[in-house]
PDB file of N, CA and C in Angstrom:
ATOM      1  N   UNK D   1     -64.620  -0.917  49.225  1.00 67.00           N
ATOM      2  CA  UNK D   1     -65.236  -1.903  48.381  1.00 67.00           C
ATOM      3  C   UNK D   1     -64.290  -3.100  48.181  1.00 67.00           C
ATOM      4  N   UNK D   2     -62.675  -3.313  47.702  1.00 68.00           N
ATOM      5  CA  UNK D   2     -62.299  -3.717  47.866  1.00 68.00           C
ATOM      6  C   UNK D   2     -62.186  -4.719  48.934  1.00 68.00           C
ATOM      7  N   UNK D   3     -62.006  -4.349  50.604  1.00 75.00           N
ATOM      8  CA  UNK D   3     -61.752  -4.773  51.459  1.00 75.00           C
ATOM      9  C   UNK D   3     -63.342  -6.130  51.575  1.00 75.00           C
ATOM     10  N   UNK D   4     -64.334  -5.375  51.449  1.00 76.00           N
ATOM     11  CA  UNK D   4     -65.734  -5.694  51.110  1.00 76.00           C
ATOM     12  C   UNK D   4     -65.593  -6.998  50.189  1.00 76.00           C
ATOM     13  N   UNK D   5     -64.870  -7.331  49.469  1.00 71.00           N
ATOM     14  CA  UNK D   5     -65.017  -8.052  48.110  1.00 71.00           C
ATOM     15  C   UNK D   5     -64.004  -9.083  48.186  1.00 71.00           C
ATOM     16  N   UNK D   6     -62.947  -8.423  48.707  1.00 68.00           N
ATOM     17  CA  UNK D   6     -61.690  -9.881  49.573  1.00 68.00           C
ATOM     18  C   UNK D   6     -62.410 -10.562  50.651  1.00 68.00           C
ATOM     19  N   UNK D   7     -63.293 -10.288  51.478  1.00 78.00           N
ATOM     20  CA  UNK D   7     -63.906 -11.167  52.546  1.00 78.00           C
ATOM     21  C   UNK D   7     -65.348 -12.063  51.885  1.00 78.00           C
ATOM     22  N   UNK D   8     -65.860 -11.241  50.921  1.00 75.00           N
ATOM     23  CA  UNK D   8     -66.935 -12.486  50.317  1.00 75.00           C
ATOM     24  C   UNK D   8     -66.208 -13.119  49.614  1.00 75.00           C
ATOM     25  N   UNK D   9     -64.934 -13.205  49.076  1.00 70.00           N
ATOM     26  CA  UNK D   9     -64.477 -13.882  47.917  1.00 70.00           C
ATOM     27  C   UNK D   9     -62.991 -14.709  48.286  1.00 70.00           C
ATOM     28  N   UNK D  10     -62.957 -14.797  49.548  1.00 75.00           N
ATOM     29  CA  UNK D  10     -61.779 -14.885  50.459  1.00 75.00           C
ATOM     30  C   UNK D  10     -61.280 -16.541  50.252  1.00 75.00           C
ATOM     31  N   UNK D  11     -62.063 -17.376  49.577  1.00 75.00           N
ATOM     32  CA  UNK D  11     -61.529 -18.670  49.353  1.00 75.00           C
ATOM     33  C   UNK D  11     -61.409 -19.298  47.857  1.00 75.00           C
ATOM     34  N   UNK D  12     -61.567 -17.827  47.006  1.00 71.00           N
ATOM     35  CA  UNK D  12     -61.584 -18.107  45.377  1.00 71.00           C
ATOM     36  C   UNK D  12     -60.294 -17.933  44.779  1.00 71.00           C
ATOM     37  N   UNK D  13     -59.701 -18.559  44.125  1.00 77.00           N
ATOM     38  CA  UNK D  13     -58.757 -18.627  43.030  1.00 77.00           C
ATOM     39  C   UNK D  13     -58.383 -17.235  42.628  1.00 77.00           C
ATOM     40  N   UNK D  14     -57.544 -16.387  42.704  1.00 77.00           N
ATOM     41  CA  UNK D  14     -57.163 -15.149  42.203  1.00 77.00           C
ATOM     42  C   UNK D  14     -57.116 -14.836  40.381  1.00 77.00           C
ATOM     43  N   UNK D  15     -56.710 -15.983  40.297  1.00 80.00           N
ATOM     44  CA  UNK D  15     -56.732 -16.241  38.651  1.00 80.00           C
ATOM     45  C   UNK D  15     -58.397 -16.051  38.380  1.00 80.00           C
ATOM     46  N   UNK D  16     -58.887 -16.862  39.086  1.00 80.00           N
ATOM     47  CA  UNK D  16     -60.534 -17.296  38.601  1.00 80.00           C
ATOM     48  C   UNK D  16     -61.136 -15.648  38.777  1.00 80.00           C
ATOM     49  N   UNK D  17     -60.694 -15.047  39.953  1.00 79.00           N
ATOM     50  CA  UNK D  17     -61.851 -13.800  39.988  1.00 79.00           C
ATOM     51  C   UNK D  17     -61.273 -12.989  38.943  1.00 79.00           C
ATOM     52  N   UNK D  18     -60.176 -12.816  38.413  1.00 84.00           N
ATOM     53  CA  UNK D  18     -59.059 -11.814  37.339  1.00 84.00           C
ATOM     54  C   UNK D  18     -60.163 -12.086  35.795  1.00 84.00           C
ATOM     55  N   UNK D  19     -60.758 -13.295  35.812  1.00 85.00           N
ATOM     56  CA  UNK D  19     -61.663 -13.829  35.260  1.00 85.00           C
ATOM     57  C   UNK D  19     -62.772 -13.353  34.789  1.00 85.00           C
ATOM     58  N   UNK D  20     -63.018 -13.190  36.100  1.00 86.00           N
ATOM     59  CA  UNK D  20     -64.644 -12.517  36.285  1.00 86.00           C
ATOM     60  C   UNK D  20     -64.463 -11.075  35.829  1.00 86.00           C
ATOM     61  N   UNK D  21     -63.344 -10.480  36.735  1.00 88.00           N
ATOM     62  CA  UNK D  21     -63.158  -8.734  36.199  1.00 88.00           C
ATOM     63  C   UNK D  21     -63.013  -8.882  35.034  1.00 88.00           C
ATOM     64  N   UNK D  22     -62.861  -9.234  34.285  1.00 91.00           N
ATOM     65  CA  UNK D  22     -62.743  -9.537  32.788  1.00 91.00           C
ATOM     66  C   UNK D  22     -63.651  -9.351  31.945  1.00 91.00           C
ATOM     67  N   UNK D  23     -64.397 -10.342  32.407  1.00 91.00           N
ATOM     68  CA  UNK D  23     -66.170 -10.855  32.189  1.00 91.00           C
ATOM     69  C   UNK D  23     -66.332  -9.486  31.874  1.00 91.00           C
ATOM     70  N   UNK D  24     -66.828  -8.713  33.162  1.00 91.00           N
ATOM     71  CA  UNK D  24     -67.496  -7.710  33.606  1.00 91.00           C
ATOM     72  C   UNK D  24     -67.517  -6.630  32.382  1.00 91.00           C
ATOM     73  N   UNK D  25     -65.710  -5.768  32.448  1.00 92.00           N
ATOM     74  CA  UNK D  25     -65.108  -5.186  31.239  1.00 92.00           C
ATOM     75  C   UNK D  25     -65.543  -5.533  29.997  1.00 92.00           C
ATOM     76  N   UNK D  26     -65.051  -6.907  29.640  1.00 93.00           N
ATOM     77  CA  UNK D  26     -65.673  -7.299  28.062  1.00 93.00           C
ATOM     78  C   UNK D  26     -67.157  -6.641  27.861  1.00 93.00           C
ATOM     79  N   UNK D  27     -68.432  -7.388  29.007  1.00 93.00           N
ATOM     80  CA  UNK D  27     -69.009  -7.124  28.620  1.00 93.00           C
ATOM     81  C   UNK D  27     -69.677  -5.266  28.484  1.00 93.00           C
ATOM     82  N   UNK D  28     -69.308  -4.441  29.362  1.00 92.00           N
ATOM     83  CA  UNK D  28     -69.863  -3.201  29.746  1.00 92.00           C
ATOM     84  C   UNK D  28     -68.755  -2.850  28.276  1.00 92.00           C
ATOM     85  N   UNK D  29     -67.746  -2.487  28.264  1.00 94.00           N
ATOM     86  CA  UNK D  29     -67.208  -2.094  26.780  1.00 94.00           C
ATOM     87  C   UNK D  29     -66.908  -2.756  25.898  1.00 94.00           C
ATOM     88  N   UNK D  30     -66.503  -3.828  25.523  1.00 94.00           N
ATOM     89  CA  UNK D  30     -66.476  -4.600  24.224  1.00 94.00           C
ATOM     90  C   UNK D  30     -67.835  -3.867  22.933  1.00 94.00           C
ATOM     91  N   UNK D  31     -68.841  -4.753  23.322  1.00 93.00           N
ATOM     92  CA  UNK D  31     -69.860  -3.943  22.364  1.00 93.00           C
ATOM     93  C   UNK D  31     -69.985  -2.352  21.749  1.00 93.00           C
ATOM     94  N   UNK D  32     -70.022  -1.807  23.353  1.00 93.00           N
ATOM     95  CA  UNK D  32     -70.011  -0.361  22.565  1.00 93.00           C
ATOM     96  C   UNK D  32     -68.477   0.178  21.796  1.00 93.00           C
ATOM     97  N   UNK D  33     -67.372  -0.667  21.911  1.00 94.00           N
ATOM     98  CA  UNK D  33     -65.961   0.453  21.275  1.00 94.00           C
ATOM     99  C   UNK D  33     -66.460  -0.424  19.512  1.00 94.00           C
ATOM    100  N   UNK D  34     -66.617  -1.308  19.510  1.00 94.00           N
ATOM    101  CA  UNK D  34     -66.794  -2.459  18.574  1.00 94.00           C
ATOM    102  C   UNK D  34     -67.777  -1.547  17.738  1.00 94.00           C
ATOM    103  N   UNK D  35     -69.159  -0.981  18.178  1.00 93.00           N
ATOM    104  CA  UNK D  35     -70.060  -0.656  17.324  1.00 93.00           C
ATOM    105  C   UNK D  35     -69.527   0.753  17.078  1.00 93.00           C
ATOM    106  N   UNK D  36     -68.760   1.540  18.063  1.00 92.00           N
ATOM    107  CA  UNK D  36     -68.049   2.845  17.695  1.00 92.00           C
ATOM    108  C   UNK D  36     -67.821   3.031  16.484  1.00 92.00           C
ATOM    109  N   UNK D  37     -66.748   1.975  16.480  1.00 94.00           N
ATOM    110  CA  UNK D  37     -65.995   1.757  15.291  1.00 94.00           C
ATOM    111  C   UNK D  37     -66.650   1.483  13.963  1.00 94.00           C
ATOM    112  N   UNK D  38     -66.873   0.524  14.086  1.00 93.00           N
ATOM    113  CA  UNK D  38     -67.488   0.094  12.816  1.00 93.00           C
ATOM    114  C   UNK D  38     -68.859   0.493  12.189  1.00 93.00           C
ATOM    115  N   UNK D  39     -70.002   1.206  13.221  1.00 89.00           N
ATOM    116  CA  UNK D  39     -71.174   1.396  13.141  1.00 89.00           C
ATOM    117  C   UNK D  39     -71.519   3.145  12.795  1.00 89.00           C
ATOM    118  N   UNK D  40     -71.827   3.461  11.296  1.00 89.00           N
ATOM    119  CA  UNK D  40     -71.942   4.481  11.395  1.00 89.00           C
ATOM    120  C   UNK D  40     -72.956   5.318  12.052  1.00 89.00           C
ATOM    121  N   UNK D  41     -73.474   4.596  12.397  1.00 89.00           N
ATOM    122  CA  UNK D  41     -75.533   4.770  13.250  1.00 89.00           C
ATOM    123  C   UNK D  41     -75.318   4.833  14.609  1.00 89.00           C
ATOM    124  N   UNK D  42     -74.235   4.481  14.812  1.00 90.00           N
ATOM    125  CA  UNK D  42     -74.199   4.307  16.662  1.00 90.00           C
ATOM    126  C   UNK D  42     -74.261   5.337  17.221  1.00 90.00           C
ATOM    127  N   UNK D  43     -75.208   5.594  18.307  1.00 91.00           N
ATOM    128  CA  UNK D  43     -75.306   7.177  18.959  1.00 91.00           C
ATOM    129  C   UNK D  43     -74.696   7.091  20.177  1.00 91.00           C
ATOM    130  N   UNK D  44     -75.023   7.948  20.813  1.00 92.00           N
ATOM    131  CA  UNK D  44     -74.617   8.024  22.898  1.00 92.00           C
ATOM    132  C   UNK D  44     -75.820   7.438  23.153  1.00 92.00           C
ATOM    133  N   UNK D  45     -76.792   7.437  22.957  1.00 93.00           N
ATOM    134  CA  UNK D  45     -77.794   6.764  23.493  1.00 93.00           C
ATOM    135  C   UNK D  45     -77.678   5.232  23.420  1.00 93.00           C
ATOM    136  N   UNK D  46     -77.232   4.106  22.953  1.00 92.00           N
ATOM    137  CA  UNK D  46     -76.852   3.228  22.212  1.00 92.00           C
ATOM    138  C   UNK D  46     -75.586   2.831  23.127  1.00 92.00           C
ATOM    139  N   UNK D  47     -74.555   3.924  23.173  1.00 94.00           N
ATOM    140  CA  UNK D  47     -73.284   3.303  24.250  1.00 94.00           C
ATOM    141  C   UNK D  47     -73.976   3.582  25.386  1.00 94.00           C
ATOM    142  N   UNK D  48     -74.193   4.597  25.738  1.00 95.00           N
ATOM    143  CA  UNK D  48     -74.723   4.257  27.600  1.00 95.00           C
ATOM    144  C   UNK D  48     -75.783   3.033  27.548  1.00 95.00           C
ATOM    145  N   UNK D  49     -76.705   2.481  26.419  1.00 94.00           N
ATOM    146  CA  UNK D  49     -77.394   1.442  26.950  1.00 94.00           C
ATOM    147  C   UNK D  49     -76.928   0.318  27.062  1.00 94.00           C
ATOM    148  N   UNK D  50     -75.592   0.173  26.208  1.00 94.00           N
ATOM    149  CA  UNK D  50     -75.070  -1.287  25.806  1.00 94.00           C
ATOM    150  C   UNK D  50     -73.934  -1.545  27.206  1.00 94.00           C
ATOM    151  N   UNK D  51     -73.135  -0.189  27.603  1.00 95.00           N
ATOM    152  CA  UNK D  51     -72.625  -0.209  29.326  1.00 95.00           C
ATOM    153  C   UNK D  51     -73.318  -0.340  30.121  1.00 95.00           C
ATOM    154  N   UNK D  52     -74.715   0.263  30.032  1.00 96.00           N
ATOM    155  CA  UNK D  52     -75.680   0.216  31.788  1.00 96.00           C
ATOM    156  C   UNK D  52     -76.326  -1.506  31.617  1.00 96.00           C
ATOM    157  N   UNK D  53     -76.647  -2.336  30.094  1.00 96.00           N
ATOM    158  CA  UNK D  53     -76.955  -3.565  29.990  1.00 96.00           C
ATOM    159  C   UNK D  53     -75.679  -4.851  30.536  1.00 96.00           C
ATOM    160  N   UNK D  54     -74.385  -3.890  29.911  1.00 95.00           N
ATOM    161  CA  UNK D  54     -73.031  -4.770  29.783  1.00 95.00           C
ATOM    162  C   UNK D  54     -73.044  -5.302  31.376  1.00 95.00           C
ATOM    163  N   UNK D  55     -73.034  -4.098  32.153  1.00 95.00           N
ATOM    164  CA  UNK D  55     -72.214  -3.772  33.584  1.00 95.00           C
ATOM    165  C   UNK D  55     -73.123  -4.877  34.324  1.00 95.00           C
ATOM    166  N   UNK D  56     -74.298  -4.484  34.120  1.00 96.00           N
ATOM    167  CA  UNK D  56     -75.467  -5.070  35.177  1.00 96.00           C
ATOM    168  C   UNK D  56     -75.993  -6.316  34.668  1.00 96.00           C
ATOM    169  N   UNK D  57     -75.595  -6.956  33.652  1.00 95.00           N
ATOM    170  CA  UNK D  57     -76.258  -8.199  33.068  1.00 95.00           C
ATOM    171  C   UNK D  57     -74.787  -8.662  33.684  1.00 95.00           C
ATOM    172  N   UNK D  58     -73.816  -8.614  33.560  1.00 94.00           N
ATOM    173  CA  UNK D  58     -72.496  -9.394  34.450  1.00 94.00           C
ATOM    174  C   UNK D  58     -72.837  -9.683  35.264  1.00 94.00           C
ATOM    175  N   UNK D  59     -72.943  -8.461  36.278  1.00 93.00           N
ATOM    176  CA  UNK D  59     -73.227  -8.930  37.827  1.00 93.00           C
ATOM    177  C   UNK D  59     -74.023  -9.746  38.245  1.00 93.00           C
ATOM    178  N   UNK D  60     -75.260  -9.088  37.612  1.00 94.00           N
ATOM    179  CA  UNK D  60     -76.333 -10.363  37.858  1.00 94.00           C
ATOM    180  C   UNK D  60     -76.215 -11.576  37.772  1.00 94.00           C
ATOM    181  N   UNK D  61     -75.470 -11.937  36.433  1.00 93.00           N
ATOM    182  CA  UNK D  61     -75.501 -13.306  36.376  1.00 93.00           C
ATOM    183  C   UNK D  61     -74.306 -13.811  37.266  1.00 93.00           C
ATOM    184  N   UNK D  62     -73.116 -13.140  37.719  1.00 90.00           N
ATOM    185  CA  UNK D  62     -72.235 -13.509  38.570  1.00 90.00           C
ATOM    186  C   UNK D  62     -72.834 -13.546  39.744  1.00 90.00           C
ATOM    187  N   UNK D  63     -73.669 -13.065  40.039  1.00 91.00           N
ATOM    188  CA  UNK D  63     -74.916 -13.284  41.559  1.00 91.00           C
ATOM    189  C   UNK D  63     -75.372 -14.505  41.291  1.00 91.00           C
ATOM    190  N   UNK D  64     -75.856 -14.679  40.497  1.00 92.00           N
ATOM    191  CA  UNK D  64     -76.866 -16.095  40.314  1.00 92.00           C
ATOM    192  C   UNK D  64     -76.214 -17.676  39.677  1.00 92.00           C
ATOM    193  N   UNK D  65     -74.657 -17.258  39.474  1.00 90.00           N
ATOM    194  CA  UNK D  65     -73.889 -18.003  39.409  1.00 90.00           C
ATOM    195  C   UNK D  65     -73.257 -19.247  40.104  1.00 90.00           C
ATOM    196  N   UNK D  66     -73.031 -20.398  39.895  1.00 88.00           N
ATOM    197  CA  UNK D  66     -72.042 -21.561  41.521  1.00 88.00           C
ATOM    198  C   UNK D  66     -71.035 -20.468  42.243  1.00 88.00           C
ATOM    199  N   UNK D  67     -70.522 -19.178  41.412  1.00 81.00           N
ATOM    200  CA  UNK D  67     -69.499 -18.686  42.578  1.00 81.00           C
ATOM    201  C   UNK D  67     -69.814 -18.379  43.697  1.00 81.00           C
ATOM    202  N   UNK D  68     -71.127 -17.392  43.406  1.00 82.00           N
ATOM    203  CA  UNK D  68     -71.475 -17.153  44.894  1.00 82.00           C
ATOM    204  C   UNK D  68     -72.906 -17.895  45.619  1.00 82.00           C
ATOM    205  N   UNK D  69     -73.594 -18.337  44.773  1.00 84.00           N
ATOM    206  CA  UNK D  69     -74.521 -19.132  44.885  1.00 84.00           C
ATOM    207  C   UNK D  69     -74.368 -20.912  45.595  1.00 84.00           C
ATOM    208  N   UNK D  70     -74.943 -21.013  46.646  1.00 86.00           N
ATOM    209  CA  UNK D  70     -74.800 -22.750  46.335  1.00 86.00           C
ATOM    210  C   UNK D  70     -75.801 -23.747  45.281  1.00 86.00           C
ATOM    211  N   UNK D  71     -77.281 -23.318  45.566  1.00 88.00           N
ATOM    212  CA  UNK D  71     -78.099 -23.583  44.724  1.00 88.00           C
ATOM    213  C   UNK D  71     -77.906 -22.316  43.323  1.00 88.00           C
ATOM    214  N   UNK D  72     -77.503 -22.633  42.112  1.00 87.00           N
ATOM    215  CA  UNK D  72     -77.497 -21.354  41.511  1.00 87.00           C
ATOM    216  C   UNK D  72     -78.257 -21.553  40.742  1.00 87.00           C
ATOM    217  N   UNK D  73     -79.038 -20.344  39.896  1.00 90.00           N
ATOM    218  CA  UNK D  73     -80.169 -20.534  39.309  1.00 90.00           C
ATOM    219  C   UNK D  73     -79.631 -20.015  37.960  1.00 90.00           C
ATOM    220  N   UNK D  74     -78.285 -19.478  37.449  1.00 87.00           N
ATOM    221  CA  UNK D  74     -77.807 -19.480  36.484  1.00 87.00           C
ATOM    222  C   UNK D  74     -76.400 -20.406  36.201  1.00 87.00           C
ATOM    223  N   UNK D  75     -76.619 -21.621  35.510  1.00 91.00           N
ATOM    224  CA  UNK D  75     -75.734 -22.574  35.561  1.00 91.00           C
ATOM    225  C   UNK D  75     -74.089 -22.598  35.259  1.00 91.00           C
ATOM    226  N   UNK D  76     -73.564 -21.419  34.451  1.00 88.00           N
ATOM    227  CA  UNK D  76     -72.372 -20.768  34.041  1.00 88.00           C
ATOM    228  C   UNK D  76     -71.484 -20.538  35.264  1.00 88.00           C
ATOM    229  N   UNK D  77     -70.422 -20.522  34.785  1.00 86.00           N
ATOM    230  CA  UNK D  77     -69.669 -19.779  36.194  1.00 86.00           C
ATOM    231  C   UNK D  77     -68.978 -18.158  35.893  1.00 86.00           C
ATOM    232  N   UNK D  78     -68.922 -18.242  34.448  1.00 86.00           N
ATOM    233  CA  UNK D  78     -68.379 -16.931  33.792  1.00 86.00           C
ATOM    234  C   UNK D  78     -69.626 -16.632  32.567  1.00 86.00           C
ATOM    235  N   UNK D  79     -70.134 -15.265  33.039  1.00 88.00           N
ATOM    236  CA  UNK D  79     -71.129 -14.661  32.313  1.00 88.00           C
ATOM    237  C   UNK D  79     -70.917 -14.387  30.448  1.00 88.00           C
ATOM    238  N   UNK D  80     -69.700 -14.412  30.574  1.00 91.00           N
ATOM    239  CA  UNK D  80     -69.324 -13.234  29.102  1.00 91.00           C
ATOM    240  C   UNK D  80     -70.842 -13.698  28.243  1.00 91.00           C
ATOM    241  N   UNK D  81     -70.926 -14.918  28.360  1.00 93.00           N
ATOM    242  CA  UNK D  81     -71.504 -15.959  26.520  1.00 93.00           C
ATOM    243  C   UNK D  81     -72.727 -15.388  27.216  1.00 93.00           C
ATOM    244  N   UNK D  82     -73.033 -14.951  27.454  1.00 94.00           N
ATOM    245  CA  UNK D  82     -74.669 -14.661  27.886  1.00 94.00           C
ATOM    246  C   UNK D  82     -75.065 -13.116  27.535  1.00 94.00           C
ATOM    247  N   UNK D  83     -74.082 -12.255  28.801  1.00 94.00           N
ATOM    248  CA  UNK D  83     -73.903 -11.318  28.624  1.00 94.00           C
ATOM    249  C   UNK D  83     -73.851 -10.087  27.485  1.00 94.00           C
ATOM    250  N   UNK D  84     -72.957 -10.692  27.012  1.00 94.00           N
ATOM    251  CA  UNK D  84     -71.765 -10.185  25.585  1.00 94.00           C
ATOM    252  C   UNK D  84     -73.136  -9.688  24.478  1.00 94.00           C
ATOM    253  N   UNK D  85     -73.940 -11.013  24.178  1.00 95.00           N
ATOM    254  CA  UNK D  85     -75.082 -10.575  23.227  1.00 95.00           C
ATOM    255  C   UNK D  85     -75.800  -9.870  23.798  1.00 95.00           C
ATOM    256  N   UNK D  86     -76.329  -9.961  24.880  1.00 94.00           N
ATOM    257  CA  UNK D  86     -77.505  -8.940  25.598  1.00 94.00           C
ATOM    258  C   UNK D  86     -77.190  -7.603  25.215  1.00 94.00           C
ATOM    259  N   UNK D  87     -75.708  -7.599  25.479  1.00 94.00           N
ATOM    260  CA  UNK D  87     -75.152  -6.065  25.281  1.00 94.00           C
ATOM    261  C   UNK D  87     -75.166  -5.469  24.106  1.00 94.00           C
ATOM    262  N   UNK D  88     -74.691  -6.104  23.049  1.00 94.00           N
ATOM    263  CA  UNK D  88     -74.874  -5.877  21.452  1.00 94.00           C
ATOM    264  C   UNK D  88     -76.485  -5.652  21.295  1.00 94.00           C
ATOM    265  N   UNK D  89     -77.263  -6.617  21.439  1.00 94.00           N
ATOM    266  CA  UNK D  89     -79.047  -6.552  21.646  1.00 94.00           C
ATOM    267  C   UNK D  89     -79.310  -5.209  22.171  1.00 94.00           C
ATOM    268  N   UNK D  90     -79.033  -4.708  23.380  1.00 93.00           N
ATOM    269  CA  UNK D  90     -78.910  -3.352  24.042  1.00 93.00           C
ATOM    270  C   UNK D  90     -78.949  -2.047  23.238  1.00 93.00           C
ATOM    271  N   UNK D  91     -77.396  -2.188  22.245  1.00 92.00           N
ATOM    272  CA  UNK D  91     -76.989  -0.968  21.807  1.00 92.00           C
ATOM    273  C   UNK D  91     -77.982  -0.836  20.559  1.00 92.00           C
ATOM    274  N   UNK D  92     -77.898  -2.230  20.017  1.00 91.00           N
ATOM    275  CA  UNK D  92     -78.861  -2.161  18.589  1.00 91.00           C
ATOM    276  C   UNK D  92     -80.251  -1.395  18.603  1.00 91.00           C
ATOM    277  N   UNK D  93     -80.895  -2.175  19.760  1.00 90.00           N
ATOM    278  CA  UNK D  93     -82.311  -1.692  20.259  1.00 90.00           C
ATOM    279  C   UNK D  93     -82.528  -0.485  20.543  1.00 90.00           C
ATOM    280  N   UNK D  94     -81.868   0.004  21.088  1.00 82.00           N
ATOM    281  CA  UNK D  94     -81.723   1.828  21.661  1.00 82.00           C
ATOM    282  C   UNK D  94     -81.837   3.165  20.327  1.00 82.00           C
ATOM    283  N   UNK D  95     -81.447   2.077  18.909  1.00 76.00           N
ATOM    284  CA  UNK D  95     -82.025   3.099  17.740  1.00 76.00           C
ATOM    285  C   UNK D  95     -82.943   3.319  17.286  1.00 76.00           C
ATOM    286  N   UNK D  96     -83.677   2.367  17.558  1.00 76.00           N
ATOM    287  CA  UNK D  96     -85.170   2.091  17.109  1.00 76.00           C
ATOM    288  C   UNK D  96     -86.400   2.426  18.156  1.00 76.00           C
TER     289      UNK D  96
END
């Protein structure tokens, strides 16, 4: 996967993609350790939704992004501000 991911990404800024892995992390765990903590209501049902929303609302929007996109249909270049709430939205929703 690696090797896979240096050849699509083979003319990007190392800093810039350290970036993106970032993105990604924040968003798949940030929310759920955050509501761990502080949320006495928070279940497992709630963290696996706010990781399977976190993980895959990144990517996506890093798909539909100027990085890899030329025409991109999501105007950002770093997901977090998009992401980040979806994920919180995610875990909240999953109690109800």
């Amino acid at each position: 996967m690696a090797i896979g991911l240096s050849i699509v990404f083979k003319d990007q800024n190392v800093a810039y993609l350290v970036g993106l892995a970032l993105a990604i992390a924040a968003s798949a765990n940030f929310p759920a350790l955050l509501l761990l903590i502080l949320w006495w209501r928070f279940t497992t049902q709630g963290a696996i939704a706010s990781i399977a929303v976190g993980t895959a609302s990144s990517l996506l929007l890093i798909y539909l992004s100027p990085t890899i996109q030329v025409n991109a249909l999501f105007p950002l270049t770093n997901p977090a501000i998009i992401s980040i709430p979806l994920t919180f939205i995610a875990a909240v929703s999953s109690l109800f």
